[in-house]
mmCIF file of C-alpha atoms and ligand atoms in Angstrom:
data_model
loop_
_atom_site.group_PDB
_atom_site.id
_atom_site.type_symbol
_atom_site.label_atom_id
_atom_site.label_comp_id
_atom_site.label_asym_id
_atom_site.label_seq_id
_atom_site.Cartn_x
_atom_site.Cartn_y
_atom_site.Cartn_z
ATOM 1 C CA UNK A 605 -13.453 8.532 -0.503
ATOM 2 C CA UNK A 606 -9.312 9.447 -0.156
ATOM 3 C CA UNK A 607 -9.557 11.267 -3.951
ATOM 4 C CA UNK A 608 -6.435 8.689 -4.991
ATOM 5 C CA UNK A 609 -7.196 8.445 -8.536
ATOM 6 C CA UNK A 610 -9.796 5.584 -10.110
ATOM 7 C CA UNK A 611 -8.885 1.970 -8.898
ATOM 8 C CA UNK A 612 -7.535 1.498 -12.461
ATOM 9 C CA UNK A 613 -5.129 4.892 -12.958
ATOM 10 C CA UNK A 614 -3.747 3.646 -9.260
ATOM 11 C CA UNK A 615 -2.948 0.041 -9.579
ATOM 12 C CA UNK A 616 -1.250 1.388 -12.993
ATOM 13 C CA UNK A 617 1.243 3.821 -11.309
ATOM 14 C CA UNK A 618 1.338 0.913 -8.174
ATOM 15 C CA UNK A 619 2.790 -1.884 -10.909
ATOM 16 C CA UNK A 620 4.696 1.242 -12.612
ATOM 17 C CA UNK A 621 6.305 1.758 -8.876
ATOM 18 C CA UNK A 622 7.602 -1.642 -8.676
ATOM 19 C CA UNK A 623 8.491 -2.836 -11.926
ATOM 20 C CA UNK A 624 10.992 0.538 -12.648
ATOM 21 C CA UNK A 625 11.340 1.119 -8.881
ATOM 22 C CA UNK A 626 13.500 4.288 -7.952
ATOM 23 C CA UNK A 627 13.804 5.208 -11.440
ATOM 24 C CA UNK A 628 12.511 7.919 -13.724
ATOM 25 C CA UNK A 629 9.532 5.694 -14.400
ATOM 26 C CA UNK A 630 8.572 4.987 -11.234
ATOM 27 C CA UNK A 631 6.037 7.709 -10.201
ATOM 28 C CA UNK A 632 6.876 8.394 -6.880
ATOM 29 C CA UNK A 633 10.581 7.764 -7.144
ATOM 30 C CA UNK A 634 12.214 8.099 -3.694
ATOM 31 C CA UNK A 635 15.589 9.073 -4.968
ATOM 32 C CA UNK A 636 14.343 12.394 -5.972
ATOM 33 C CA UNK A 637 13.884 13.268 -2.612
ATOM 34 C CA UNK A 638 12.031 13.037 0.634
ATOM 35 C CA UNK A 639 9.276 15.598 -0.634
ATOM 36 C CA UNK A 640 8.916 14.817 -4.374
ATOM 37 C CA UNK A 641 8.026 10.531 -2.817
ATOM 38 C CA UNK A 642 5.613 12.151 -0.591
ATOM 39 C CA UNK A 643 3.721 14.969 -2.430
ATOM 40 C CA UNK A 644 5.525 16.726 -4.718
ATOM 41 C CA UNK A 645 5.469 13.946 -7.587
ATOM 42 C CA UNK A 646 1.674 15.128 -7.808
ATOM 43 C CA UNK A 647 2.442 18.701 -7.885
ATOM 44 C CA UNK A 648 4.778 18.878 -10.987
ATOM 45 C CA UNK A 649 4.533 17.173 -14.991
ATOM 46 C CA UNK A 650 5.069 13.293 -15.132
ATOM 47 C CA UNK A 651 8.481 12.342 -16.131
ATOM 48 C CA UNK A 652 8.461 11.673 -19.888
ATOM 49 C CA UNK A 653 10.140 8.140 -18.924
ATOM 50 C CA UNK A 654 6.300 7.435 -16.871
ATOM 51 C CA UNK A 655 4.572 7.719 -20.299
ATOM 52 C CA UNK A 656 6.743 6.044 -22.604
ATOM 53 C CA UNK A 657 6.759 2.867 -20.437
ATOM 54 C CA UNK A 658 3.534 2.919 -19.407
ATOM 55 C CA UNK A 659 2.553 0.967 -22.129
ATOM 56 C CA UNK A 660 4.103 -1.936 -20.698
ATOM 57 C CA UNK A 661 2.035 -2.194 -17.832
ATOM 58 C CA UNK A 662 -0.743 -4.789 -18.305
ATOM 59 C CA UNK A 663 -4.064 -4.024 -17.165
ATOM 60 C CA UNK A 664 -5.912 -6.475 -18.768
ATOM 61 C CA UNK A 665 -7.364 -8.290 -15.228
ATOM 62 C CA UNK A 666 -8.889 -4.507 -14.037
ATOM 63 C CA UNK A 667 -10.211 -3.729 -17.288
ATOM 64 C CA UNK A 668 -12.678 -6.495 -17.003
ATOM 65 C CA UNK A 669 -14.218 -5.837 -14.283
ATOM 66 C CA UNK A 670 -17.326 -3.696 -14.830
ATOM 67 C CA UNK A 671 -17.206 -2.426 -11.653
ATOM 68 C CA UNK A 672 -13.771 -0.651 -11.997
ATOM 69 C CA UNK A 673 -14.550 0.448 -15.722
ATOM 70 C CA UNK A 674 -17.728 1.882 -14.057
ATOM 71 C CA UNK A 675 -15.340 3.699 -11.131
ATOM 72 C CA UNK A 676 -13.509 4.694 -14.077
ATOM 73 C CA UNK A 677 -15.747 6.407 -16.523
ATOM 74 C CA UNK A 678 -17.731 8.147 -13.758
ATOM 75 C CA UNK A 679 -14.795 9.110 -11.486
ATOM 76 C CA UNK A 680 -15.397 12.915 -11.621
ATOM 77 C CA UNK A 681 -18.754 12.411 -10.582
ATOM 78 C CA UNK A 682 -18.183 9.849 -7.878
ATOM 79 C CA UNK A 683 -15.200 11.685 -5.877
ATOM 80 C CA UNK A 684 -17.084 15.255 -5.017
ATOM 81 C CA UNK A 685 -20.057 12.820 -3.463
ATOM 82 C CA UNK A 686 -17.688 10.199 -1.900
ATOM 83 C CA UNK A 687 -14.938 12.615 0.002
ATOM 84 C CA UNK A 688 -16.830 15.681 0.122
ATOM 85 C CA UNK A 689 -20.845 15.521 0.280
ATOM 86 C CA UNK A 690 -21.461 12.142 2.082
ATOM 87 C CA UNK A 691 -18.996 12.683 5.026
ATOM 88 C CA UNK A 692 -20.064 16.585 5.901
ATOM 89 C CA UNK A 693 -23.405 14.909 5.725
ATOM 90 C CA UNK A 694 -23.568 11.909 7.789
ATOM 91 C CA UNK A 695 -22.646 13.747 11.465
ATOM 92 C CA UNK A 696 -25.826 15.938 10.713
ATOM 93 C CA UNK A 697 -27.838 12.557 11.451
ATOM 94 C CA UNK A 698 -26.755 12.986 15.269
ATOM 95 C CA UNK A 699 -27.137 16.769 15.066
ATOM 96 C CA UNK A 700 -23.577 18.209 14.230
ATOM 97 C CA UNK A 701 -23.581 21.214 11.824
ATOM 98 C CA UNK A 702 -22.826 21.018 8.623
ATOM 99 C CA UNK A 703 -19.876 23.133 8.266
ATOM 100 C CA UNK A 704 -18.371 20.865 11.594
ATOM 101 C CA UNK A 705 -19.442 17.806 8.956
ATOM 102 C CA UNK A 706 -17.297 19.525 6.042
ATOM 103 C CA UNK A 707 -14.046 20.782 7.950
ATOM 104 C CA UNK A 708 -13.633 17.489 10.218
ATOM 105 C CA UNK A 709 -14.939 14.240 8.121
ATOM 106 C CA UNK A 710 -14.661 16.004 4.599
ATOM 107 C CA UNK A 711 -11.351 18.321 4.554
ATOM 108 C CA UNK A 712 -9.486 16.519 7.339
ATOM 109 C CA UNK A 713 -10.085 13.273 6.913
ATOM 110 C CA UNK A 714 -9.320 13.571 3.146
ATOM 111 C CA UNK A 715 -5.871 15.820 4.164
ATOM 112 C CA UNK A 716 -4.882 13.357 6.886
ATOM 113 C CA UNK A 717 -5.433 10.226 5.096
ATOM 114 C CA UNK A 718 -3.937 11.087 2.248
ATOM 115 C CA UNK A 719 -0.398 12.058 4.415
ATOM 116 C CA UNK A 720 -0.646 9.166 6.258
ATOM 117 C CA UNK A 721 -1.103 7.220 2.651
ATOM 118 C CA UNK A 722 1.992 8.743 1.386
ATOM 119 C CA UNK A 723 4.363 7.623 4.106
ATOM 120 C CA UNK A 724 4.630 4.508 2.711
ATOM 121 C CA UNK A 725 6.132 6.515 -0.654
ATOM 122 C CA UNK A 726 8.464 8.810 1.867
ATOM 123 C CA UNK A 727 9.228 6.956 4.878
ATOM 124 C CA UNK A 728 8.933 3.850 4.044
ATOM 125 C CA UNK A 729 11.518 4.445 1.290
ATOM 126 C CA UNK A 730 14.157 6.049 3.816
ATOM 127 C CA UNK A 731 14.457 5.317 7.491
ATOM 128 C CA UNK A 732 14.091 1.568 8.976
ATOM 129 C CA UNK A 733 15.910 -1.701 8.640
ATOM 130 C CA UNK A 734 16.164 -3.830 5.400
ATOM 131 C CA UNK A 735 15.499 -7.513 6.940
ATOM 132 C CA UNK A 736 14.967 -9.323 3.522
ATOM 133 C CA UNK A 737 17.010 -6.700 0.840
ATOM 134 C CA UNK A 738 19.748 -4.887 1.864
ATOM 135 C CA UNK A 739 20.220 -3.658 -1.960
ATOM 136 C CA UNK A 740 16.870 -1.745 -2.167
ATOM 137 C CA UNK A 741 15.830 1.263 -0.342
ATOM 138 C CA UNK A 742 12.454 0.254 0.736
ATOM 139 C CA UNK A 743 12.468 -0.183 4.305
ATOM 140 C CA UNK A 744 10.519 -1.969 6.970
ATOM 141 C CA UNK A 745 9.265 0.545 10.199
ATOM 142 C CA UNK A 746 6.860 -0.853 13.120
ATOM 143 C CA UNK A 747 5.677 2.745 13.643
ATOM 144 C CA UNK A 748 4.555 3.060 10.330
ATOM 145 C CA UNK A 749 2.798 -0.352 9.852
ATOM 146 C CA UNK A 750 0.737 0.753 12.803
ATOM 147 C CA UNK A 751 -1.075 4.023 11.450
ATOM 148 C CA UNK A 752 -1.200 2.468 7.671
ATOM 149 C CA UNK A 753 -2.642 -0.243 8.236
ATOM 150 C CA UNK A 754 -0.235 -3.266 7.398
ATOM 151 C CA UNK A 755 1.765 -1.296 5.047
ATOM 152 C CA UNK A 756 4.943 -0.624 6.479
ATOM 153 C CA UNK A 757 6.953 -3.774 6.022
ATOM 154 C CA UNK A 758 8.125 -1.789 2.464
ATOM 155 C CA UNK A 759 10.888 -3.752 2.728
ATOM 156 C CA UNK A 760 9.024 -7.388 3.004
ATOM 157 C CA UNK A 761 6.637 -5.867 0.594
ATOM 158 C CA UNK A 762 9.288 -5.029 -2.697
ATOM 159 C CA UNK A 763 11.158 -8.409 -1.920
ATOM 160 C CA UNK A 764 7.905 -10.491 -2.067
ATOM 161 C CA UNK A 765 5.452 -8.235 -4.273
ATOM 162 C CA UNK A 766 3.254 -11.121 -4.897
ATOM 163 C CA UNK A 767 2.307 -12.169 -0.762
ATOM 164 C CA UNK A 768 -1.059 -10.639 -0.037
ATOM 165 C CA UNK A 769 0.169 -10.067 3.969
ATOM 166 C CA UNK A 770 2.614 -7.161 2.599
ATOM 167 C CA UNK A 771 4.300 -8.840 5.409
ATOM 168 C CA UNK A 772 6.478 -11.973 6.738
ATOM 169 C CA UNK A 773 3.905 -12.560 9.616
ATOM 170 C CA UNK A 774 0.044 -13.204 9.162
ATOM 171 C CA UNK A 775 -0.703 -11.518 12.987
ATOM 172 C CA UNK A 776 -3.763 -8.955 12.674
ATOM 173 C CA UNK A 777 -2.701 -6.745 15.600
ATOM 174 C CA UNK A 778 -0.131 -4.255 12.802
ATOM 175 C CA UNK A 779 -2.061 -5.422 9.877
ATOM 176 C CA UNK A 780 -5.566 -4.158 9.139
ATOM 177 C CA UNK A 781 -5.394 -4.478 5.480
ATOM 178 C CA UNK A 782 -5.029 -8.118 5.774
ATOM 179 C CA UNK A 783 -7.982 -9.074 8.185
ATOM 180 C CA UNK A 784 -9.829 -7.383 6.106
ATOM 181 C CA UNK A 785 -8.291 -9.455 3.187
ATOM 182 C CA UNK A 786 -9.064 -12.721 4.852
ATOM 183 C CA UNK A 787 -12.665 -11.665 5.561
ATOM 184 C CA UNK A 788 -13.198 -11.181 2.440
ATOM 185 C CA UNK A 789 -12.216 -14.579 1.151
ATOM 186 C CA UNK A 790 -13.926 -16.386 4.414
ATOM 187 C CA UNK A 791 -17.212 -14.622 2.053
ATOM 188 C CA UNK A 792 -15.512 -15.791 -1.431
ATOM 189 C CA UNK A 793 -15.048 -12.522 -2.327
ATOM 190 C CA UNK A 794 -11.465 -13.010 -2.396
ATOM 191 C CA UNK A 795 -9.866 -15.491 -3.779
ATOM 192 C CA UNK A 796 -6.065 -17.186 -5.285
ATOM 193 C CA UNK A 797 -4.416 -15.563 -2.515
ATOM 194 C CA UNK A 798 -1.100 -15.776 -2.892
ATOM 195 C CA UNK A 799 1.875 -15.786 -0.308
ATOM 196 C CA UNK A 800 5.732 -16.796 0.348
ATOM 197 C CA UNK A 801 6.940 -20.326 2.295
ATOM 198 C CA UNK A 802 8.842 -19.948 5.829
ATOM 199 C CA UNK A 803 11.720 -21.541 3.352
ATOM 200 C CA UNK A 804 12.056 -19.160 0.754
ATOM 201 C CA UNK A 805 11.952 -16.387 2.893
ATOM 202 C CA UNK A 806 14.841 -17.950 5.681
ATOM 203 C CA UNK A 807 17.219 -18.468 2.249
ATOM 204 C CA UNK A 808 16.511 -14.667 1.166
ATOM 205 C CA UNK A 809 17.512 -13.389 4.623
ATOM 206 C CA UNK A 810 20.412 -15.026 4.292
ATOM 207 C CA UNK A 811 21.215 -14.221 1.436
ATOM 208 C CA UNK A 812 20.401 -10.778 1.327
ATOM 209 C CA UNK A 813 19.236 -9.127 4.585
ATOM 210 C CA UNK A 814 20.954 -6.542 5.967
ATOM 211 C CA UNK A 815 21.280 -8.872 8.972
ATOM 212 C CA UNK A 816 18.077 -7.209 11.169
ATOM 213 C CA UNK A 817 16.007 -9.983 10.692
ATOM 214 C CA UNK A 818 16.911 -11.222 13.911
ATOM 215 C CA UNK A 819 16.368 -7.964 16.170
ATOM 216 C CA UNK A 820 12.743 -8.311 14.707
ATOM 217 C CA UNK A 821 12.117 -11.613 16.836
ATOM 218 C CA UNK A 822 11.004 -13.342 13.721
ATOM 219 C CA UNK A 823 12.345 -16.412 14.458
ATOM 220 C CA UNK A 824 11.498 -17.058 17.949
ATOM 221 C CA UNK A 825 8.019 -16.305 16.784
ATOM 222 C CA UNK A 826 8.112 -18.617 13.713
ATOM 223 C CA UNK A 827 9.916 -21.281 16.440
ATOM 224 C CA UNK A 828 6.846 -20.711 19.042
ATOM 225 C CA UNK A 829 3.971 -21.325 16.089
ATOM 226 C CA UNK A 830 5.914 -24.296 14.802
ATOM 227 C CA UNK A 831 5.882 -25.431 18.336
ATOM 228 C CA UNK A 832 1.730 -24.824 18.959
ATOM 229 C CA UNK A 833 1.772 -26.502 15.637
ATOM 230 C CA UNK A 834 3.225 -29.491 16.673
ATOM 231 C CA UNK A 835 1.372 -29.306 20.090
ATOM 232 C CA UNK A 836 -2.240 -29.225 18.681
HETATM 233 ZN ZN1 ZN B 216 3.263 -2.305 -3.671
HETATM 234 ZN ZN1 ZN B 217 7.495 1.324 -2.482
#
């Protein structure tokens, strides 16, 4: 619906992003600049560095799934009626015109979404606090998380690529993206979720936060659910 490339083309430049993060090969490489993380590494040629090491990437899991090699082959097709067609189309049902359809849940949805998307690229590479990493620029930013959906504890999210949260704490209310992770495996459609012990994350904040773990409230909140814990 958000025109982001085929499931397979994104989770390519996604593993590409953190495996040569903020270097030539990562696509969106925040030291290039604010504008080139947020848009402008879609508006110019890939650096040749992206397709000599693409190769590396291993995309093996997506490229058995029918579904995605499906998404894939018919992609062209599939955006125009996803982001375009079905949204100016729907509103008609309770009598809104069909221009109104096409400028509001068509064009602006697609141009908002996609800004909000790339915050996480821009923003979330620049301005925050650095609770688990001090060394990397990926940062974590409340105000962010809220508007994408779980995604702006960057900073959580390059220490511990492999937790499903994207963040230290499992709460719902800054985290969309992971209630609707957990309803899916409540179904079975999700499954081998993976995530990161209250230990191993306490011995990387000491070793290499930037010290802001604290001002976060982490740890009285960690201190109060070990408590309930313990109560129930
Ligand atoms: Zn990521
Ligand atoms: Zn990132």
């Amino acid at each position: 619906m958000i025109g982001e490339g085929s499931v397979l083309n994104w989770v390519r430049e996604h593993r590409m992003h953190h495996k040569y993060s903020e270097t030539n090969a990562d696509p969106h490489n925040a030291t290039r600049g604010f504008f080139f993380s947020h848009i402008g590494w879609l508006l110019v040629r890939k650096h040749p560095e992206i397709n000599e090491k693409g190769h590396t990437i291993d995309l093996s899991d997506l490229w058995a799934d029918p579904v995605l090699r499906f998404q894939k082959k018919y992609y062209l097709l599939l955006v125009p009626v996803a982001c375009l067609i079905i949204p100016s189309y729907v509103p008609t049902l309770w009598g809104e015109s069909l221009w109104n359809g096409y400028f509001v849940c068509a064009i602006f949805q697609f141009v908002f979404v996609l800004n909000i998307t790339w915050l996480i690229n821009s923003i979330g590479h620049k301005w925050g606090s650095k609770p688990y990493d001090k060394n990397i620029n990926p940062v974590d930013i409340k105000p962010v998380s809220l508007v994408v959906l779980g995604e702006g504890f960057h900073n959580y999210h390059h220490t511990f690529p492999w937790d499903y949260k994207t963040a230290e704490l499992g709460g719902y209310s800054l985290n969309f993206t992971k209630l609707f992770i957990d309803t899916m495996a409540k179904i079975g459609w999700a499954y081998d979720l993976k995530t990161v012990s209250t230990d191993v994350i306490k011995n990387r904040v000491q070793r290499t936060g930037d010290g802001s773990h604290k001002e976060w409230g982490y740890e009285e909140i960690h201190e109060l659910s070990q408590e309930k814990i313990i109560q129930d």
